[in-house]
Coordinates of C-alpha atoms in Angstrom, one line a residue:
M163 CA 37.5 -34.5 36.0
T164 CA 35.3 -31.9 37.6
M165 CA 34.7 -28.0 36.8
E166 CA 38.3 -26.7 38.9
K167 CA 37.6 -23.4 40.5
R168 CA 39.5 -20.3 39.2
G169 CA 40.5 -17.5 41.1
G170 CA 36.9 -17.4 43.3
S171 CA 34.6 -19.0 39.9
L172 CA 33.8 -21.4 38.6
S173 CA 35.3 -22.1 35.0
H174 CA 32.5 -22.5 33.4
G175 CA 33.4 -26.3 30.8
S176 CA 29.1 -25.6 29.7
N177 CA 26.9 -23.4 28.7
S178 CA 24.2 -24.7 30.5
S179 CA 25.1 -21.9 32.5
L180 CA 25.7 -19.2 30.1
H181 CA 23.4 -16.1 29.2
N182 CA 24.7 -13.5 26.2
L183 CA 23.9 -9.9 27.0
V184 CA 23.4 -7.8 24.2
D185 CA 25.2 -3.8 24.7
G186 CA 25.2 -1.1 22.0
E187 CA 23.6 -0.6 18.9
A188 CA 24.1 -3.2 16.2
D189 CA 26.0 -2.0 13.2
T190 CA 28.3 0.3 15.2
L191 CA 31.6 1.0 16.8
E192 CA 30.2 -0.1 20.5
Y193 CA 27.9 -3.4 19.4
R194 CA 29.2 -5.8 22.3
I195 CA 28.1 -9.0 22.6
K196 CA 29.0 -9.7 26.6
T197 CA 28.3 -13.4 28.0
V198 CA 27.6 -13.2 31.3
D199 CA 26.8 -15.4 34.5
K200 CA 22.7 -17.0 34.3
D201 CA 22.2 -17.3 38.0
S202 CA 23.8 -14.4 38.8
K203 CA 23.0 -12.5 35.3
S204 CA 25.4 -9.7 36.3
K205 CA 29.2 -11.7 36.5
V206 CA 30.7 -11.2 33.7
V207 CA 32.4 -13.9 32.1
S208 CA 35.0 -13.9 29.9
L209 CA 35.2 -16.4 26.2
W210 CA 38.6 -16.1 26.7
H211 CA 39.9 -17.2 29.5
D212 CA 37.4 -18.6 31.7
I213 CA 35.7 -20.8 29.5
S214 CA 37.7 -24.8 29.7
L215 CA 39.1 -26.2 27.1
V216 CA 37.1 -29.4 28.2
H217 CA 33.5 -29.6 27.4
I218 CA 31.6 -30.1 30.6
D219 CA 28.9 -32.1 31.7
P220 CA 26.1 -30.0 33.4
V221 CA 23.9 -32.6 34.2
S222 CA 27.3 -34.7 35.8
E223 CA 30.1 -32.4 35.7
L224 CA 32.3 -34.5 34.0
A225 CA 34.6 -34.3 31.3
T226 CA 33.1 -34.8 28.0
P227 CA 35.5 -35.7 25.0
Y228 CA 34.2 -32.5 23.3
L229 CA 35.7 -29.7 23.2
N230 CA 34.2 -25.6 23.6
F231 CA 34.6 -23.2 20.9
V232 CA 33.8 -19.7 20.4
C233 CA 32.0 -18.9 17.9
E234 CA 33.0 -15.4 16.6
I235 CA 31.8 -15.0 12.2
P236 CA 29.1 -17.1 12.0
K237 CA 28.7 -19.2 8.9
F238 CA 26.1 -18.1 6.1
S239 CA 27.8 -14.0 7.4
R240 CA 30.4 -11.6 6.5
K241 CA 30.7 -9.6 9.2
K242 CA 34.3 -9.6 10.7
Y243 CA 33.7 -10.0 14.6
E244 CA 36.5 -11.2 17.2
I245 CA 37.1 -11.6 20.8
A246 CA 38.0 -8.4 22.2
T247 CA 40.8 -9.7 23.6
D248 CA 42.1 -5.8 25.1
E249 CA 38.8 -4.7 26.8
E250 CA 37.7 -6.3 30.2
G251 CA 35.4 -9.5 30.2
N252 CA 36.4 -10.2 26.7
P253 CA 33.2 -8.8 24.9
I254 CA 32.9 -9.9 20.9
K255 CA 32.4 -7.5 19.1
Q256 CA 32.8 -6.0 15.1
D257 CA 36.2 -6.1 13.9
S258 CA 37.2 -2.5 12.4
K259 CA 40.0 -0.5 10.2
K260 CA 40.3 2.6 10.3
G261 CA 37.1 3.3 12.4
Q262 CA 35.1 1.6 9.8
L263 CA 33.4 -1.5 10.2
R264 CA 34.4 -4.4 8.4
E265 CA 33.3 -7.7 6.4
F266 CA 34.2 -10.2 4.4
K267 CA 34.3 -8.1 0.5
K268 CA 33.7 -11.4 -1.3
G269 CA 30.7 -12.9 0.5
D270 CA 29.8 -15.6 2.9
I271 CA 31.8 -17.2 4.7
F272 CA 30.7 -21.0 4.7
F273 CA 32.5 -22.2 8.2
N274 CA 32.1 -21.3 11.3
Y275 CA 35.4 -19.1 13.2
G276 CA 36.4 -18.9 16.0
C277 CA 38.6 -20.3 18.7
F278 CA 39.2 -22.3 21.6
P279 CA 39.3 -21.3 25.1
V280 CA 42.1 -20.0 26.2
R281 CA 43.9 -20.8 29.7
L282 CA 47.5 -20.3 30.7
K283 CA 49.0 -22.1 33.6
V284 CA 52.8 -21.2 34.3
K285 CA 54.6 -23.9 36.1
F286 CA 58.1 -24.1 36.4
G287 CA 58.2 -21.1 33.9
I288 CA 57.6 -23.3 31.4
I289 CA 53.9 -22.6 29.1
A290 CA 52.5 -25.4 27.7
V291 CA 49.7 -24.2 25.0
Y292 CA 47.9 -26.9 23.6
V293 CA 46.7 -26.4 19.7
C294 CA 43.8 -28.0 17.8
I295 CA 43.2 -27.8 14.1
F296 CA 40.8 -29.8 12.6
C297 CA 39.4 -29.8 9.1
N298 CA 35.8 -30.5 8.0

């Protein structure tokens, strides 16, 4: 399987073609981590829609037996980050409630928290969703 062409742009199968940009000051409601194409440094890449579920080897451009994972909260941290699904480009932001930034209250988490990229394709009016659960 090679990388698939989507809407005029390539679906990113590995992080080798991606670059993260920080926008805003840390520990504020405006802080965002945006992902862009490494070559153009300006073309925004959605962590929600533009990353393939299956990891693509950047050299051979062939599918590997591995899955891509978007880490929203790194292990041994307590700030609650999430993909902003309602913002253009779907950057990562710190979750908030009633205007206050959220953190885990009982200490740091001991695992990486995140999601598998979502790319839904509709064929014949049926939406196929694959759910993968891994226990470590």
